[in-house]
mmCIF file of C-alpha atoms in Angstrom:
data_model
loop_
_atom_site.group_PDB
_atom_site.id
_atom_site.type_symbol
_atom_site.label_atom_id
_atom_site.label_comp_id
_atom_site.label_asym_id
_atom_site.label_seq_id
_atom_site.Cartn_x
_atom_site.Cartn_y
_atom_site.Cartn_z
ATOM 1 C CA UNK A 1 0.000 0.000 0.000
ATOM 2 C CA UNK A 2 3.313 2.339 -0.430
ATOM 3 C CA UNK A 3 1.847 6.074 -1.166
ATOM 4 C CA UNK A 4 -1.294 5.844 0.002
ATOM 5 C CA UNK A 5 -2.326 6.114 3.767
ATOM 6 C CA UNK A 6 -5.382 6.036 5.146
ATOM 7 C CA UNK A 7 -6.106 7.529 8.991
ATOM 8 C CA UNK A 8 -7.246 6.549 11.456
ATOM 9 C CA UNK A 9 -6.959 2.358 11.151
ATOM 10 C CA UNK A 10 -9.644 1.725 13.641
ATOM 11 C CA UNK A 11 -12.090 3.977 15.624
ATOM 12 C CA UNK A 12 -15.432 3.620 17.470
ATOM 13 C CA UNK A 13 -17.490 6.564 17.929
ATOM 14 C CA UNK A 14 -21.205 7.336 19.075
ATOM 15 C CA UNK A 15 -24.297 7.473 17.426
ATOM 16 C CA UNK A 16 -24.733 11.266 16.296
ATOM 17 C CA UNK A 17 -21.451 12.336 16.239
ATOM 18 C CA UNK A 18 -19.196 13.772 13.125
ATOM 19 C CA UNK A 19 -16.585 11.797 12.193
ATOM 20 C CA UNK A 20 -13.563 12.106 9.443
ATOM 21 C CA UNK A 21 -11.444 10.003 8.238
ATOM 22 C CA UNK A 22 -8.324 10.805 6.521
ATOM 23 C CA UNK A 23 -6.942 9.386 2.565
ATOM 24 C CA UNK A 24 -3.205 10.361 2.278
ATOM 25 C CA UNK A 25 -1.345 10.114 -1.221
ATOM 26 C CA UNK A 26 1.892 10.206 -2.205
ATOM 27 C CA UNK A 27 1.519 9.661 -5.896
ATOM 28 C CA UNK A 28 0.264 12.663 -7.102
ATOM 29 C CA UNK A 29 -2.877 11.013 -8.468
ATOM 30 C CA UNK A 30 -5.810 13.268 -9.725
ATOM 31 C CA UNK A 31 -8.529 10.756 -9.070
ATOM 32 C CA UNK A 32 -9.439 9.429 -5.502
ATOM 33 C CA UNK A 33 -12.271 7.065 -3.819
ATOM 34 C CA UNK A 34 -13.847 6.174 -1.359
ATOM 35 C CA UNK A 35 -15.792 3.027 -0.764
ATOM 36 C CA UNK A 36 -17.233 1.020 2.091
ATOM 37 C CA UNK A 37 -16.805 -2.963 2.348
ATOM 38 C CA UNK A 38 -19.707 -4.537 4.024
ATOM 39 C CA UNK A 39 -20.087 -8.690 4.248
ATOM 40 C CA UNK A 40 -22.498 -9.671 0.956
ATOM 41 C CA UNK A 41 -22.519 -6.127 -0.566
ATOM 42 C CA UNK A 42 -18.666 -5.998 -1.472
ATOM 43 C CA UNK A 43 -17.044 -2.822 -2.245
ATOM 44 C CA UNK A 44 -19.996 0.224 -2.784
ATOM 45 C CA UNK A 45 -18.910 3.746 -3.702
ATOM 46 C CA UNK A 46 -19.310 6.012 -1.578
ATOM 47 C CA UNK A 47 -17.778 9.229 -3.086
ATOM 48 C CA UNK A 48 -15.294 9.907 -5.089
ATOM 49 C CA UNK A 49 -12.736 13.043 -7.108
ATOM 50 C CA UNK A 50 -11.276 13.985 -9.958
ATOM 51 C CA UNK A 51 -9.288 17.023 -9.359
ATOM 52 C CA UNK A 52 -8.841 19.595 -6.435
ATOM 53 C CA UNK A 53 -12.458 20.205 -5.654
ATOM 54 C CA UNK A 54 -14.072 18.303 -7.420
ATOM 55 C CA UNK A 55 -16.086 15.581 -5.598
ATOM 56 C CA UNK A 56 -19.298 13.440 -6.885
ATOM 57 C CA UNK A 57 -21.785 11.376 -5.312
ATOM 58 C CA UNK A 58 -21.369 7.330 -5.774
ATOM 59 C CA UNK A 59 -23.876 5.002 -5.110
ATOM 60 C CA UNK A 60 -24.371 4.940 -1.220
ATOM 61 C CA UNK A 61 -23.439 8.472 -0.512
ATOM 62 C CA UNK A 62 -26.473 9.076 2.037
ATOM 63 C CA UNK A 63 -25.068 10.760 4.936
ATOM 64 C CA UNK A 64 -21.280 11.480 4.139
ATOM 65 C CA UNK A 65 -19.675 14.321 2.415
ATOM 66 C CA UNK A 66 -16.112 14.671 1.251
ATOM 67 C CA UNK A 67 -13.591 17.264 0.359
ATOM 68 C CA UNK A 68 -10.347 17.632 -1.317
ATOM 69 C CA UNK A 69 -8.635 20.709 -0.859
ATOM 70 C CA UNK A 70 -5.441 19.495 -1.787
ATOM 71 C CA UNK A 71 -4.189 16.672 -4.848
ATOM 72 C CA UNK A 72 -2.804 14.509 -1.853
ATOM 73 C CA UNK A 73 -5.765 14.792 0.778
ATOM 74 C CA UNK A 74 -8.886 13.297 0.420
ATOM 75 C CA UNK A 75 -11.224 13.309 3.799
ATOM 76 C CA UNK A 76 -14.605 11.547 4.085
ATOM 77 C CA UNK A 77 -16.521 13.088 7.122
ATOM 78 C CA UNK A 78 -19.962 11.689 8.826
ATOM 79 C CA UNK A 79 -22.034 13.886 9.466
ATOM 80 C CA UNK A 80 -23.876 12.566 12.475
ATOM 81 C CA UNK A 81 -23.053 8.585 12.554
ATOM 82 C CA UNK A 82 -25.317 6.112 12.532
ATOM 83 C CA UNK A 83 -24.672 2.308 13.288
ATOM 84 C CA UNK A 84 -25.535 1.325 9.787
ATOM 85 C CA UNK A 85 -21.971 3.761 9.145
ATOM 86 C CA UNK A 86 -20.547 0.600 11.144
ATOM 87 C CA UNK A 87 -17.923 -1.046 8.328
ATOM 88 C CA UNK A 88 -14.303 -0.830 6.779
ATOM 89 C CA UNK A 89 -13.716 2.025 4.662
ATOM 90 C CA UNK A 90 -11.575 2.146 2.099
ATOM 91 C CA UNK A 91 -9.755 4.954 -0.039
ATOM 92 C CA UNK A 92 -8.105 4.344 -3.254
ATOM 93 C CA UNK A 93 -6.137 6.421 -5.972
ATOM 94 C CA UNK A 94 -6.216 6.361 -9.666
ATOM 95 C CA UNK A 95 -4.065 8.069 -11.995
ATOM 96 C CA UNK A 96 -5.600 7.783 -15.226
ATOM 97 C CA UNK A 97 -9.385 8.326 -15.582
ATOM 98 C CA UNK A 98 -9.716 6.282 -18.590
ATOM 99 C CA UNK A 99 -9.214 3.232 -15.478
ATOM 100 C CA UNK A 100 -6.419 1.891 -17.694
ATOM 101 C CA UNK A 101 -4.229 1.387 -14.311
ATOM 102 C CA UNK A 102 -6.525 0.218 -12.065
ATOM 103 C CA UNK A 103 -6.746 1.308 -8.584
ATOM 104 C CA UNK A 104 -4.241 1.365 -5.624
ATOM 105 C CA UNK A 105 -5.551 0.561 -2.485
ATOM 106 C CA UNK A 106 -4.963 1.941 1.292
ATOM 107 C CA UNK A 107 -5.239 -0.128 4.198
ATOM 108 C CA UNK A 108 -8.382 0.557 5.230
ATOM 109 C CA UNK A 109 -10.082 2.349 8.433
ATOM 110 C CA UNK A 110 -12.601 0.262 10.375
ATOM 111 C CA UNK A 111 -15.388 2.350 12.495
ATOM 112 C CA UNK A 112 -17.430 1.303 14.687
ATOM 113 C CA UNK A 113 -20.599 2.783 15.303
ATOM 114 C CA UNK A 114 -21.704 2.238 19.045
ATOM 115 C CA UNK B 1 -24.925 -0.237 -16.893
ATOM 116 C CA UNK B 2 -22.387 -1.749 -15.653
ATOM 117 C CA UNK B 3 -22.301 -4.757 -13.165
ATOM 118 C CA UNK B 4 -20.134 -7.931 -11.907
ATOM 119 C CA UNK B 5 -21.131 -10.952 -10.798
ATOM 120 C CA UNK B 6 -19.189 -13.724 -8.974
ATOM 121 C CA UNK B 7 -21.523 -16.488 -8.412
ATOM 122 C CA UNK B 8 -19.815 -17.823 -5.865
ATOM 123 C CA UNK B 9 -19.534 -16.939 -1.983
ATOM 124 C CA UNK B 10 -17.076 -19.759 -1.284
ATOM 125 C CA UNK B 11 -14.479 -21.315 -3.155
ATOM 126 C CA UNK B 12 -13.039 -24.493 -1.463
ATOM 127 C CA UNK B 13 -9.995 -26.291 -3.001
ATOM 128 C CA UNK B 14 -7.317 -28.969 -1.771
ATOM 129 C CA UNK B 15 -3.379 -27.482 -2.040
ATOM 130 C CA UNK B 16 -1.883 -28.538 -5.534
ATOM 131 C CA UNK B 17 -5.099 -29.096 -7.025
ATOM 132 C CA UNK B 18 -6.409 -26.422 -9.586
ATOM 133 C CA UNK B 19 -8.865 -23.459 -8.736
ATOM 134 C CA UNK B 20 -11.333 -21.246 -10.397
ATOM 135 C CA UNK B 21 -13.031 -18.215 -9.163
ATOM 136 C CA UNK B 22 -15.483 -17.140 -11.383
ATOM 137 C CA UNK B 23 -16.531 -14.099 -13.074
ATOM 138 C CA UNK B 24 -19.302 -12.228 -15.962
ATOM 139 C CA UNK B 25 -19.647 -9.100 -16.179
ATOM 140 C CA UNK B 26 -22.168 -6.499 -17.839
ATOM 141 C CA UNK B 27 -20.862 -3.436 -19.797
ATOM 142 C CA UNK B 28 -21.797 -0.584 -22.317
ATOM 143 C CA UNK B 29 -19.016 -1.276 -25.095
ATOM 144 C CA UNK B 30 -15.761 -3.241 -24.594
ATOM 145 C CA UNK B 31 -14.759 -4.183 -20.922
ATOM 146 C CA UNK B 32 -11.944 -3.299 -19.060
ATOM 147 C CA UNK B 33 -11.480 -6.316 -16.088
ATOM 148 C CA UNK B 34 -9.373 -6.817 -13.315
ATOM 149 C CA UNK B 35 -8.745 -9.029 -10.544
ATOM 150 C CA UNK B 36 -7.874 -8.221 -7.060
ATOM 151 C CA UNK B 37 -7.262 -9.753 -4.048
ATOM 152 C CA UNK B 38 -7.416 -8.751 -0.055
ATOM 153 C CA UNK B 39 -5.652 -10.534 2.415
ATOM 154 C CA UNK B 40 -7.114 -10.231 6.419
ATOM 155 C CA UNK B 41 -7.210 -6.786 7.480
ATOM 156 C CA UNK B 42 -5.264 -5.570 4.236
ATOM 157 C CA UNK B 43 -6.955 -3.324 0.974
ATOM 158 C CA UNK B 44 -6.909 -4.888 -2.030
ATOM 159 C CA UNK B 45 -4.202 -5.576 -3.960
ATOM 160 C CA UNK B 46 -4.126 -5.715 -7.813
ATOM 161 C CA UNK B 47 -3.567 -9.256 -9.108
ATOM 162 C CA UNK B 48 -4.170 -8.801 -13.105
ATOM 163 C CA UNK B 49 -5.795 -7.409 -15.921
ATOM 164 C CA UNK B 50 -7.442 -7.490 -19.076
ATOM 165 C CA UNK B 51 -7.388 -4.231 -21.441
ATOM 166 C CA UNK B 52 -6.934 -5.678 -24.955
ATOM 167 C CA UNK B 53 -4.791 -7.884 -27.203
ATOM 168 C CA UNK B 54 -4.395 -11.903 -25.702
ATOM 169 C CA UNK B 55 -7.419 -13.055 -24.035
ATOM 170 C CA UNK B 56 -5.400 -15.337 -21.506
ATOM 171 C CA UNK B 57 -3.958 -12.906 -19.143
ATOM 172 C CA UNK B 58 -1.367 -13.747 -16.634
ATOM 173 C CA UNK B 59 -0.614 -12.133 -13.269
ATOM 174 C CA UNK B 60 0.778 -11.760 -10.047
ATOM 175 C CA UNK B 61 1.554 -15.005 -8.088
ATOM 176 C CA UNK B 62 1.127 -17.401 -10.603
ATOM 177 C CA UNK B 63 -2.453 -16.793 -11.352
ATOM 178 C CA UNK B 64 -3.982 -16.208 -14.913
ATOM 179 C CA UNK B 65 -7.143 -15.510 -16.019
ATOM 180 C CA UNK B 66 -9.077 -15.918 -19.479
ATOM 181 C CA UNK B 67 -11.148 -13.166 -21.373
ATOM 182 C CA UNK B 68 -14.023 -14.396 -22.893
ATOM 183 C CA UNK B 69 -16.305 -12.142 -25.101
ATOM 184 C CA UNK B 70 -19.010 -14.583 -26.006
ATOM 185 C CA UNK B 71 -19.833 -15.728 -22.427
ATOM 186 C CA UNK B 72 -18.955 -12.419 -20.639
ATOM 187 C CA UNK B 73 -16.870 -14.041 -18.732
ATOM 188 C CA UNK B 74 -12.979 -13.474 -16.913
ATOM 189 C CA UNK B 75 -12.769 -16.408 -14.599
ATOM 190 C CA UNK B 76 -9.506 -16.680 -12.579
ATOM 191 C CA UNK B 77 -7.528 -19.489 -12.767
ATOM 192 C CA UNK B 78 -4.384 -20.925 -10.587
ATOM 193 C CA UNK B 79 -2.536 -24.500 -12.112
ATOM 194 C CA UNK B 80 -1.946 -25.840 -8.172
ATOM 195 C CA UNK B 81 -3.473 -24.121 -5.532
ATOM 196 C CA UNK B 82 -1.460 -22.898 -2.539
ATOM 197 C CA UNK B 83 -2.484 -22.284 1.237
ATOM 198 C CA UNK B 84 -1.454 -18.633 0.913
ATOM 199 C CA UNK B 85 -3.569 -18.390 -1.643
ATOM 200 C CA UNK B 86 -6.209 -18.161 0.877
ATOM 201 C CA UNK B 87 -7.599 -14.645 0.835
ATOM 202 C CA UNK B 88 -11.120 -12.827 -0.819
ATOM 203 C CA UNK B 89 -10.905 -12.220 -4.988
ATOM 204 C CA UNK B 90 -12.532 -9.855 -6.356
ATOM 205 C CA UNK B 91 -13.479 -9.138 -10.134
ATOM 206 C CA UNK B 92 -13.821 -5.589 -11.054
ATOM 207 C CA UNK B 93 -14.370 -4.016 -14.624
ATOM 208 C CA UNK B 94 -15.316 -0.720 -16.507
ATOM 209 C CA UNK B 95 -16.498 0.035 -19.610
ATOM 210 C CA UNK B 96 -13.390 1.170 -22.453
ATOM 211 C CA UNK B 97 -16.514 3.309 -23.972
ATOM 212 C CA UNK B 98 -14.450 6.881 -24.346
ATOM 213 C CA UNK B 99 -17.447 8.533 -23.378
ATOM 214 C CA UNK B 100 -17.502 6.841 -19.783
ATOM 215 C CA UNK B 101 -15.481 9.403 -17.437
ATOM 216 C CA UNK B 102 -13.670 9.234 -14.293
ATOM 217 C CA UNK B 103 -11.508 5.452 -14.254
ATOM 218 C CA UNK B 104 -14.816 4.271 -12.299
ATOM 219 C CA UNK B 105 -14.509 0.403 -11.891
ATOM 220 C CA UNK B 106 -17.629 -1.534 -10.666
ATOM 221 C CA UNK B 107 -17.009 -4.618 -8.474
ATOM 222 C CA UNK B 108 -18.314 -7.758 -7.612
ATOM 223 C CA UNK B 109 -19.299 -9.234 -3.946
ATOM 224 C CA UNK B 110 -15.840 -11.454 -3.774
ATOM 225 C CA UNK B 111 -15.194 -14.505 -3.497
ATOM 226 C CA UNK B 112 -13.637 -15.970 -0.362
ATOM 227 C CA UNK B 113 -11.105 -18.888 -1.557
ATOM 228 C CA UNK B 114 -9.852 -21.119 1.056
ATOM 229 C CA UNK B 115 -6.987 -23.876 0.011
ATOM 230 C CA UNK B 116 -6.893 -26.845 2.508
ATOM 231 C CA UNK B 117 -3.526 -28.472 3.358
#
């Protein structure tokens, strides 16, 4: 997972309060993601970018928002969590939008909604 | 739209034997499909893919996988299974349409392979 970091690995939080977690790159990578992995669903997309600023909605984007005010920074915040939020999120980089490369992966932060 | 399926939950082979984890996808125009893997408590790593050209793609680790247009299909493949090949697959694929933006790849539930000593 070299150049792309992903903070904090594990957290538990209560119901109803904000929470943000933290993509890191390295690579200097316009495009970034975020998804959620949840047993029987997969990966879903959550949000993702394609440039400083510029942010879109993916498929289960209900109750986050992101921003990216930097290339290497890309931070998913709850807004008020829920226990439904509970799962392993993960951020990954792309440096061609055409997909060509694939994505790299970061570690992965599990939450825990409580 | 675009989809993956892998029809399998669970994949359950005996070390040295062969193994395939299977995959068909849906897409708008010709496919772009990869193959990744996750170990316990890791993000996904790449393992191969398919973009044009040869329809039997090797990879990382000794795996391969084969393209195939008619069936819509990109099933992963491994000659003799190891234990540490033990770990969740996942197919993933995008459409090479130029008018699709963004690099967006669409992925399947996984498939958890477990090799047996």
């Amino acid at each position: 997972d070299a150049g792309i970091t992903q903070s904090p690995r594990h957290k538990v939080t209560e119901t109803g309060t904000p929470v943000t977690l933290r993509c890191h790159q390295t690579e200097n990578h316009r495009y970034m993601y975020w998804y959620r992995q949840d047993p029987g669903h997969g990966l879903r997309l959550i949000h993702y970018s394609y440039g400083v600023k510029d942010t879109d909605k993916g498929e289960v984007s209900d109750g986050y928002s992101v921003s990216r005010s930097k290339t290497e920074d890309f931070l998913l915040t709850l807004e008020s969590a829920t226990s439904s939020q509970t799962s392993v999120y993960f951020c990954a980089i792309s440096e061609s939008g055409r997909g060509l490369d694939g994505y790299t992966f970061g570690s992965g932060t599990r939450l825990t909604v409580v | 739209a675009q989809s993956v399926a892998q029809p399998e939950d669970q994949v359950n082979v005996a070390e040295g034997n062969p193994l395939t984890v299977k995959c068909t996808y849906s897409v708008s125009g010709n496919p772009y499909l990869f193959w990744y893997v996750q170990y316990p408590n890791r993000g996904l790593q790449f393992l191969l893919k398919y973009i044009t050209g040869d329809n039997l793609v090797k990879g990382s680790y000794g795996f391969e996988a084969e393209f195939n247009k008619s069936q819509t299909s990109f099933h992963l493949k491994k000659p003799s299974a190891l234990v540490s090949d033990s770990a969740l697959y996942f197919c993933a694929v995008r459409t090479a349409d130029r008018g699709s933006t963004l690099g967006r790849l669409y992925f399947g539930r996984g498939t958890q392979l477990t090799v047996w000593p």
